[in-house]
């Protein structure tokens, strides 16, 4: 591997070339060992001498000494190379490594660093080498890389020219295996007269910079590489350092480092870093870094990629060299090795030109009302700017150049620029055209121009631009920038035969100027507004589900200070609401609003409204912001509407406390179901002597028709999107016989709003009788009033167990009804748990019975707050029938009707000796959801619909009364009458005292139509007679 290490003296008249894998046969011990060797050439390779520092006879062989030292793995030529060479042997002393200070005048004068303790084995001291003055004696010392030292983090050892240790350096934030010290270089980067050290860590892994988007965890970038720069101070210590991180994973940035000299002739030395596996194709790249007064420029000024040089290059940047001017153009050049493709590439440094200049405007500010310039779009305000440029160059710089100039008006407003060039003016300028990125071709804001400059001569040109008074941002100045660039020819050689120049990147590559806009803000041209926001809701309460789901926030924004530019009103749309528009009341200009962001579904987001640009001082804007409720959460006590105002110019300190406001609107729900029921007929008589056939064919043979009608009304004001009606129908008596025999499916008035199904479908006409058409569905709503508030029934405690059905109970006044049975929990193994469950079930049954009694006593629905679940209603084929009805959306005052038809089983009543019974079905209605409240759970409504049943006996009615009863009654009556007369006679009742009588005189003047009366009777005109008051006329 001759040439694996090549180092040149500073004068360039001597060079050392090494072959670290050179093997030597020790004849005494008959072993071959890789001792390595170097060749030192001077005087233009006229004299070449071999220095094999590790090849020492007779007893210095073996891996425990120098036998495996591989001398020449690294090397350095201190000063002018006329005294000693530094040669690294990382394999010596069990691979602890060592450094030789080989004299160029005496082969045997080769002192080296001593071996260390056993834990220093495999440190690889001498893996890399460089020379520099680190003790201030003027003689260059040695700095050696120890990449496996310091607990595998790596280190750099500094020795003086006598190989006495001066200092050790390491990465304080290092990681095991980063190979700190794999490459080392020395140069004065900040021109302070002290040599600085550059150290590479090619296997460093970055665990912090990149964040994984999916996991939100730090994503490691393996073998990205790292370079550290240590700056030597006046006390020959290294108090300051800088870190440079690689750019691509697996690139091994810092595998090679070389001092490059002053590439741009700015007075500060530069350096280059190799990353042999950089790039998407991993073929390598080289980065150029410039020195500076503060140390280094942390961003690379140039990146040289293998794919742009030659398609065959691989491991480009594996080795580097620099600091030598090959083409004598007064600029140092660099060389890059690509060992996997057996190539070495030499890059000649271009001469650097420095461009200076200025960009100014004719006025300090622009007045948009001063419309003195004519354009295709009318009169506008305009301004003139002047650009002046010149360039200088060192070495073989060209006498004249062409620069590409890119003008951009209002560069900080790239989407809607406020200034533009006039096309007619551009047509009059040479080598000028509209740039492809201009916002408009008619009003271009970006132009490009080719300027021809002569070295050392200043060139100036004037440009006009225009600004409309309709722009939005009148507060911020118009920023103008002129970027320049130099585009070299394809050949890379100028017309003079020299290399094309490169622009000096240490100076700005652009000229900039800002032009303020005149404002009505007093002599200081600084507007200080004083905004205040006030708002009130159009509703005191927001009712969920009501017909009108809108909510208007009436807003007043007042400005008590100077003009407020780009005044904006921000309002947070609360969850469950949507933007419904803006109503302008009193504003200087129409209010327009747009969403600032949309976080996600059912989340709050912000709308921003433009309320004035400017909003004049001592003025106000009044408008209404409309919100529409869609899915308002019923669990919230109130809706909080947050709003604020601001502008682009700041208010005085402490005056912005009234710029924010929160309006709270209470939320309420007023969705109430009304449940009423009616029996047709309400009372039914049947003959106990008239039994029906035991094997009927027609349903009419069972008994009379009975229908129970249920009406569910939404009393509002909120609409409901779902409700349930559960009807418990007494199909059977307690002995299992038919009671109310179902003859048809439940009838509904609107199939689109309500759908019913019989859970025990086998209970509909179970005997398959022929059904007559006697039952006709009720066409409309129940006519009697249901506006009386329902009674409340609330249980103190209730379990999820439901209730057994009510059987037909025998008594003189019978109450027959059915209820539901629950089986929601599995029976526990423990008998104690079984007892507790049985107790709860009994208690629940009693509570349900009490609720039914109260409903029957009240004659209308009551609120039932006990547990209720369809799954727990336990009707079976032998006790009751469960009818489930699902009700869809009902607006306020809308209703649905459900009517159930059955035949009263007369034989069952006769067989059970039931007299004066009432038979009840139970209806339970409950709201299941509101349009915006899916989990709304109010108390259910419970009503009992009762049919009174009275028995009749025709034989008892036809049987006569015996004749002797009549005779006895007459005799008793006569005796009572005789006794009464006797009593009256004894009391003198029949003796009358008459008053004196007089002869009445007839009045001849009285007319027949006149009314008259005597002392006994009063008469009236016939037309005054009334049957209501006087009775039926005889």
PDB file of N, CA and C in Angstrom, residues 672-739:
ATOM      1  N   UNK A 672     -89.737  17.817  25.714  1.00  0.00           N
ATOM      2  CA  UNK A 672     -90.597  17.099  26.629  1.00  0.00           C
ATOM      3  C   UNK A 672     -91.635  16.303  25.837  1.00  0.00           C
ATOM      4  N   UNK A 673     -91.697  15.040  26.146  1.00  0.00           N
ATOM      5  CA  UNK A 673     -92.698  14.194  25.515  1.00  0.00           C
ATOM      6  C   UNK A 673     -93.990  14.220  26.321  1.00  0.00           C
ATOM      7  N   UNK A 674     -95.088  14.175  25.592  1.00  0.00           N
ATOM      8  CA  UNK A 674     -96.400  14.021  26.214  1.00  0.00           C
ATOM      9  C   UNK A 674     -96.984  12.703  25.723  1.00  0.00           C
ATOM     10  N   UNK A 675     -97.382  11.878  26.650  1.00  0.00           N
ATOM     11  CA  UNK A 675     -97.926  10.559  26.321  1.00  0.00           C
ATOM     12  C   UNK A 675     -99.351  10.466  26.862  1.00  0.00           C
ATOM     13  N   UNK A 676    -100.314  10.243  25.983  1.00  0.00           N
ATOM     14  CA  UNK A 676    -101.706  10.070  26.396  1.00  0.00           C
ATOM     15  C   UNK A 676    -102.245   8.796  25.760  1.00  0.00           C
ATOM     16  N   UNK A 677    -103.259   8.248  26.392  1.00  0.00           N
ATOM     17  CA  UNK A 677    -103.853   7.026  25.872  1.00  0.00           C
ATOM     18  C   UNK A 677    -105.373   7.048  26.006  1.00  0.00           C
ATOM     19  N   UNK A 678    -106.033   6.234  25.217  1.00  0.00           N
ATOM     20  CA  UNK A 678    -107.494   6.170  25.240  1.00  0.00           C
ATOM     21  C   UNK A 678    -107.943   4.768  24.879  1.00  0.00           C
ATOM     22  N   UNK A 679    -108.940   4.346  25.574  1.00  0.00           N
ATOM     23  CA  UNK A 679    -109.531   3.031  25.286  1.00  0.00           C
ATOM     24  C   UNK A 679    -110.842   3.232  24.545  1.00  0.00           C
ATOM     25  N   UNK A 680    -111.043   2.424  23.520  1.00  0.00           N
ATOM     26  CA  UNK A 680    -112.306   2.451  22.770  1.00  0.00           C
ATOM     27  C   UNK A 680    -112.868   1.021  22.723  1.00  0.00           C
ATOM     28  N   UNK A 681    -114.017   0.782  23.366  1.00  0.00           N
ATOM     29  CA  UNK A 681    -114.770   1.711  24.232  1.00  0.00           C
ATOM     30  C   UNK A 681    -114.092   1.814  25.582  1.00  0.00           C
ATOM     31  N   UNK A 682    -114.438   2.879  26.333  1.00  0.00           N
ATOM     32  CA  UNK A 682    -113.875   3.041  27.654  1.00  0.00           C
ATOM     33  C   UNK A 682    -114.511   2.053  28.649  1.00  0.00           C
ATOM     34  N   UNK A 683    -115.780   1.700  28.375  1.00  0.00           N
ATOM     35  CA  UNK A 683    -116.468   0.739  29.246  1.00  0.00           C
ATOM     36  C   UNK A 683    -117.156  -0.301  28.374  1.00  0.00           C
ATOM     37  N   UNK A 684    -117.063  -1.552  28.793  1.00  0.00           N
ATOM     38  CA  UNK A 684    -117.576  -2.649  27.981  1.00  0.00           C
ATOM     39  C   UNK A 684    -118.424  -3.574  28.859  1.00  0.00           C
ATOM     40  N   UNK A 685    -119.669  -3.801  28.407  1.00  0.00           N
ATOM     41  CA  UNK A 685    -120.557  -4.729  29.108  1.00  0.00           C
ATOM     42  C   UNK A 685    -120.576  -6.078  28.385  1.00  0.00           C
ATOM     43  N   UNK A 686    -120.594  -7.155  29.173  1.00  0.00           N
ATOM     44  CA  UNK A 686    -120.685  -8.480  28.575  1.00  0.00           C
ATOM     45  C   UNK A 686    -121.658  -9.329  29.396  1.00  0.00           C
ATOM     46  N   UNK A 687    -122.259 -10.290  28.737  1.00  0.00           N
ATOM     47  CA  UNK A 687    -123.258 -11.159  29.393  1.00  0.00           C
ATOM     48  C   UNK A 687    -122.581 -12.393  29.941  1.00  0.00           C
ATOM     49  N   UNK A 688    -122.807 -12.625  31.225  1.00  0.00           N
ATOM     50  CA  UNK A 688    -122.180 -13.809  31.834  1.00  0.00           C
ATOM     51  C   UNK A 688    -122.902 -15.082  31.438  1.00  0.00           C
ATOM     52  N   UNK A 689    -124.091 -14.951  30.784  1.00  0.00           N
ATOM     53  CA  UNK A 689    -124.841 -16.133  30.359  1.00  0.00           C
ATOM     54  C   UNK A 689    -124.554 -16.495  28.913  1.00  0.00           C
ATOM     55  N   UNK A 690    -123.768 -15.597  28.233  1.00  0.00           N
ATOM     56  CA  UNK A 690    -123.558 -15.778  26.795  1.00  0.00           C
ATOM     57  C   UNK A 690    -122.121 -16.216  26.547  1.00  0.00           C
ATOM     58  N   UNK A 691    -121.807 -17.451  26.693  1.00  0.00           N
ATOM     59  CA  UNK A 691    -120.464 -17.970  26.420  1.00  0.00           C
ATOM     60  C   UNK A 691    -120.229 -18.055  24.914  1.00  0.00           C
ATOM     61  N   UNK A 692    -119.020 -17.789  24.529  1.00  0.00           N
ATOM     62  CA  UNK A 692    -118.656 -17.871  23.114  1.00  0.00           C
ATOM     63  C   UNK A 692    -118.227 -19.286  22.793  1.00  0.00           C
ATOM     64  N   UNK A 693    -118.145 -19.631  21.490  1.00  0.00           N
ATOM     65  CA  UNK A 693    -117.731 -20.986  21.121  1.00  0.00           C
ATOM     66  C   UNK A 693    -116.327 -21.304  21.608  1.00  0.00           C
ATOM     67  N   UNK A 694    -116.129 -22.524  22.020  1.00  0.00           N
ATOM     68  CA  UNK A 694    -114.796 -22.925  22.492  1.00  0.00           C
ATOM     69  C   UNK A 694    -113.804 -23.065  21.355  1.00  0.00           C
ATOM     70  N   UNK A 695    -114.259 -23.356  20.147  1.00  0.00           N
ATOM     71  CA  UNK A 695    -113.385 -23.456  18.975  1.00  0.00           C
ATOM     72  C   UNK A 695    -113.857 -22.456  17.925  1.00  0.00           C
ATOM     73  N   UNK A 696    -113.570 -21.153  18.145  1.00  0.00           N
ATOM     74  CA  UNK A 696    -114.071 -20.142  17.226  1.00  0.00           C
ATOM     75  C   UNK A 696    -113.358 -20.223  15.877  1.00  0.00           C
ATOM     76  N   UNK A 697    -114.073 -19.742  14.874  1.00  0.00           N
ATOM     77  CA  UNK A 697    -113.499 -19.642  13.521  1.00  0.00           C
ATOM     78  C   UNK A 697    -113.231 -18.185  13.177  1.00  0.00           C
ATOM     79  N   UNK A 698    -114.111 -17.296  13.604  1.00  0.00           N
ATOM     80  CA  UNK A 698    -113.954 -15.877  13.331  1.00  0.00           C
ATOM     81  C   UNK A 698    -113.546 -15.166  14.614  1.00  0.00           C
ATOM     82  N   UNK A 699    -112.836 -14.093  14.479  1.00  0.00           N
ATOM     83  CA  UNK A 699    -112.388 -13.372  15.662  1.00  0.00           C
ATOM     84  C   UNK A 699    -113.558 -12.777  16.429  1.00  0.00           C
ATOM     85  N   UNK A 700    -114.637 -12.467  15.737  1.00  0.00           N
ATOM     86  CA  UNK A 700    -115.815 -11.894  16.407  1.00  0.00           C
ATOM     87  C   UNK A 700    -116.441 -12.870  17.383  1.00  0.00           C
ATOM     88  N   UNK A 701    -116.146 -14.149  17.259  1.00  0.00           N
ATOM     89  CA  UNK A 701    -116.705 -15.147  18.160  1.00  0.00           C
ATOM     90  C   UNK A 701    -116.005 -15.152  19.517  1.00  0.00           C
ATOM     91  N   UNK A 702    -114.856 -14.500  19.614  1.00  0.00           N
ATOM     92  CA  UNK A 702    -114.145 -14.448  20.896  1.00  0.00           C
ATOM     93  C   UNK A 702    -114.807 -13.458  21.840  1.00  0.00           C
ATOM     94  N   UNK A 703    -115.136 -12.277  21.306  1.00  0.00           N
ATOM     95  CA  UNK A 703    -115.724 -11.244  22.127  1.00  0.00           C
ATOM     96  C   UNK A 703    -115.687  -9.919  21.393  1.00  0.00           C
ATOM     97  N   UNK A 704    -116.097  -8.846  22.064  1.00  0.00           N
ATOM     98  CA  UNK A 704    -116.148  -7.538  21.422  1.00  0.00           C
ATOM     99  C   UNK A 704    -114.745  -6.983  21.153  1.00  0.00           C
ATOM    100  N   UNK A 705    -114.669  -6.017  20.208  1.00  0.00           N
ATOM    101  CA  UNK A 705    -113.408  -5.363  19.841  1.00  0.00           C
ATOM    102  C   UNK A 705    -113.032  -4.324  20.892  1.00  0.00           C
ATOM    103  N   UNK A 706    -111.780  -4.322  21.269  1.00  0.00           N
ATOM    104  CA  UNK A 706    -111.233  -3.317  22.176  1.00  0.00           C
ATOM    105  C   UNK A 706    -109.983  -2.739  21.515  1.00  0.00           C
ATOM    106  N   UNK A 707    -109.849  -1.426  21.491  1.00  0.00           N
ATOM    107  CA  UNK A 707    -108.636  -0.792  20.960  1.00  0.00           C
ATOM    108  C   UNK A 707    -108.067   0.168  21.993  1.00  0.00           C
ATOM    109  N   UNK A 708    -106.756   0.179  22.102  1.00  0.00           N
ATOM    110  CA  UNK A 708    -106.052   1.140  22.954  1.00  0.00           C
ATOM    111  C   UNK A 708    -105.202   2.022  22.022  1.00  0.00           C
ATOM    112  N   UNK A 709    -105.398   3.299  22.130  1.00  0.00           N
ATOM    113  CA  UNK A 709    -104.706   4.269  21.278  1.00  0.00           C
ATOM    114  C   UNK A 709    -103.704   5.041  22.121  1.00  0.00           C
ATOM    115  N   UNK A 710    -102.454   5.114  21.643  1.00  0.00           N
ATOM    116  CA  UNK A 710    -101.398   5.876  22.313  1.00  0.00           C
ATOM    117  C   UNK A 710    -100.964   7.013  21.399  1.00  0.00           C
ATOM    118  N   UNK A 711    -100.852   8.178  21.994  1.00  0.00           N
ATOM    119  CA  UNK A 711    -100.397   9.352  21.255  1.00  0.00           C
ATOM    120  C   UNK A 711     -99.153   9.904  21.941  1.00  0.00           C
ATOM    121  N   UNK A 712     -98.056  10.043  21.158  1.00  0.00           N
ATOM    122  CA  UNK A 712     -96.794  10.615  21.654  1.00  0.00           C
ATOM    123  C   UNK A 712     -96.612  11.964  20.981  1.00  0.00           C
ATOM    124  N   UNK A 713     -96.559  13.020  21.786  1.00  0.00           N
ATOM    125  CA  UNK A 713     -96.453  14.390  21.279  1.00  0.00           C
ATOM    126  C   UNK A 713     -95.155  14.992  21.804  1.00  0.00           C
ATOM    127  N   UNK A 714     -94.439  15.714  20.929  1.00  0.00           N
ATOM    128  CA  UNK A 714     -93.274  16.487  21.352  1.00  0.00           C
ATOM    129  C   UNK A 714     -93.739  17.891  21.716  1.00  0.00           C
ATOM    130  N   UNK A 715     -93.720  18.189  23.016  1.00  0.00           N
ATOM    131  CA  UNK A 715     -94.153  19.501  23.478  1.00  0.00           C
ATOM    132  C   UNK A 715     -93.083  20.575  23.310  1.00  0.00           C
ATOM    133  N   UNK A 716     -91.844  20.173  22.860  1.00  0.00           N
ATOM    134  CA  UNK A 716     -90.814  21.133  22.528  1.00  0.00           C
ATOM    135  C   UNK A 716     -90.248  21.842  23.747  1.00  0.00           C
ATOM    136  N   UNK A 717     -89.615  22.994  23.473  1.00  0.00           N
ATOM    137  CA  UNK A 717     -89.428  23.585  22.137  1.00  0.00           C
ATOM    138  C   UNK A 717     -88.362  22.895  21.294  1.00  0.00           C
ATOM    139  N   UNK A 718     -87.525  22.059  21.924  1.00  0.00           N
ATOM    140  CA  UNK A 718     -86.489  21.380  21.165  1.00  0.00           C
ATOM    141  C   UNK A 718     -87.079  20.239  20.362  1.00  0.00           C
ATOM    142  N   UNK A 719     -86.539  20.048  19.179  1.00  0.00           N
ATOM    143  CA  UNK A 719     -86.915  18.888  18.386  1.00  0.00           C
ATOM    144  C   UNK A 719     -86.212  17.653  18.944  1.00  0.00           C
ATOM    145  N   UNK A 720     -86.769  16.503  18.688  1.00  0.00           N
ATOM    146  CA  UNK A 720     -86.134  15.259  19.084  1.00  0.00           C
ATOM    147  C   UNK A 720     -85.829  14.457  17.823  1.00  0.00           C
ATOM    148  N   UNK A 721     -84.721  13.748  17.862  1.00  0.00           N
ATOM    149  CA  UNK A 721     -84.344  12.932  16.703  1.00  0.00           C
ATOM    150  C   UNK A 721     -84.637  11.460  16.914  1.00  0.00           C
ATOM    151  N   UNK A 722     -85.036  11.096  18.121  1.00  0.00           N
ATOM    152  CA  UNK A 722     -85.347   9.694  18.363  1.00  0.00           C
ATOM    153  C   UNK A 722     -86.067   9.515  19.692  1.00  0.00           C
ATOM    154  N   UNK A 723     -87.033   8.627  19.716  1.00  0.00           N
ATOM    155  CA  UNK A 723     -87.756   8.303  20.943  1.00  0.00           C
ATOM    156  C   UNK A 723     -88.237   6.864  20.842  1.00  0.00           C
ATOM    157  N   UNK A 724     -88.614   6.330  21.966  1.00  0.00           N
ATOM    158  CA  UNK A 724     -89.102   4.947  21.997  1.00  0.00           C
ATOM    159  C   UNK A 724     -90.445   4.902  22.721  1.00  0.00           C
ATOM    160  N   UNK A 725     -91.296   4.023  22.260  1.00  0.00           N
ATOM    161  CA  UNK A 725     -92.579   3.749  22.920  1.00  0.00           C
ATOM    162  C   UNK A 725     -92.670   2.238  23.114  1.00  0.00           C
ATOM    163  N   UNK A 726     -92.759   1.833  24.353  1.00  0.00           N
ATOM    164  CA  UNK A 726     -92.881   0.417  24.680  1.00  0.00           C
ATOM    165  C   UNK A 726     -94.260   0.194  25.306  1.00  0.00           C
ATOM    166  N   UNK A 727     -94.995  -0.740  24.737  1.00  0.00           N
ATOM    167  CA  UNK A 727     -96.351  -1.042  25.203  1.00  0.00           C
ATOM    168  C   UNK A 727     -96.367  -2.469  25.729  1.00  0.00           C
ATOM    169  N   UNK A 728     -96.822  -2.609  26.957  1.00  0.00           N
ATOM    170  CA  UNK A 728     -96.955  -3.931  27.574  1.00  0.00           C
ATOM    171  C   UNK A 728     -98.436  -4.313  27.499  1.00  0.00           C
ATOM    172  N   UNK A 729     -98.736  -5.296  26.684  1.00  0.00           N
ATOM    173  CA  UNK A 729    -100.127  -5.631  26.348  1.00  0.00           C
ATOM    174  C   UNK A 729    -100.557  -6.887  27.113  1.00  0.00           C
ATOM    175  N   UNK A 730    -101.712  -6.846  27.827  1.00  0.00           N
ATOM    176  CA  UNK A 730    -102.169  -8.013  28.608  1.00  0.00           C
ATOM    177  C   UNK A 730    -102.848  -9.044  27.710  1.00  0.00           C
ATOM    178  N   UNK A 731    -102.058  -9.812  27.005  1.00  0.00           N
ATOM    179  CA  UNK A 731    -102.621 -10.808  26.100  1.00  0.00           C
ATOM    180  C   UNK A 731    -103.250 -11.980  26.833  1.00  0.00           C
ATOM    181  N   UNK A 732    -102.774 -12.278  28.061  1.00  0.00           N
ATOM    182  CA  UNK A 732    -103.207 -13.476  28.748  1.00  0.00           C
ATOM    183  C   UNK A 732    -103.591 -13.159  30.189  1.00  0.00           C
ATOM    184  N   UNK A 733    -104.506 -14.002  30.696  1.00  0.00           N
ATOM    185  CA  UNK A 733    -104.844 -13.949  32.113  1.00  0.00           C
ATOM    186  C   UNK A 733    -103.820 -14.759  32.886  1.00  0.00           C
ATOM    187  N   UNK A 734    -103.946 -14.736  34.214  1.00  0.00           N
ATOM    188  CA  UNK A 734    -102.926 -15.412  35.007  1.00  0.00           C
ATOM    189  C   UNK A 734    -102.982 -16.926  34.861  1.00  0.00           C
ATOM    190  N   UNK A 735    -104.100 -17.446  34.358  1.00  0.00           N
ATOM    191  CA  UNK A 735    -104.170 -18.889  34.135  1.00  0.00           C
ATOM    192  C   UNK A 735    -103.677 -19.278  32.742  1.00  0.00           C
ATOM    193  N   UNK A 736    -103.116 -18.280  31.998  1.00  0.00           N
ATOM    194  CA  UNK A 736    -102.555 -18.566  30.693  1.00  0.00           C
ATOM    195  C   UNK A 736    -103.526 -18.486  29.545  1.00  0.00           C
ATOM    196  N   UNK A 737    -104.810 -18.200  29.827  1.00  0.00           N
ATOM    197  CA  UNK A 737    -105.798 -18.124  28.749  1.00  0.00           C
ATOM    198  C   UNK A 737    -105.818 -16.717  28.160  1.00  0.00           C
ATOM    199  N   UNK A 738    -106.378 -16.629  26.950  1.00  0.00           N
ATOM    200  CA  UNK A 738    -106.433 -15.330  26.282  1.00  0.00           C
ATOM    201  C   UNK A 738    -107.255 -14.346  27.092  1.00  0.00           C
ATOM    202  N   UNK A 739    -106.768 -13.089  27.115  1.00  0.00           N
ATOM    203  CA  UNK A 739    -107.524 -12.022  27.773  1.00  0.00           C
ATOM    204  C   UNK A 739    -107.889 -10.951  26.741  1.00  0.00           C
TER     205      UNK A 739
END
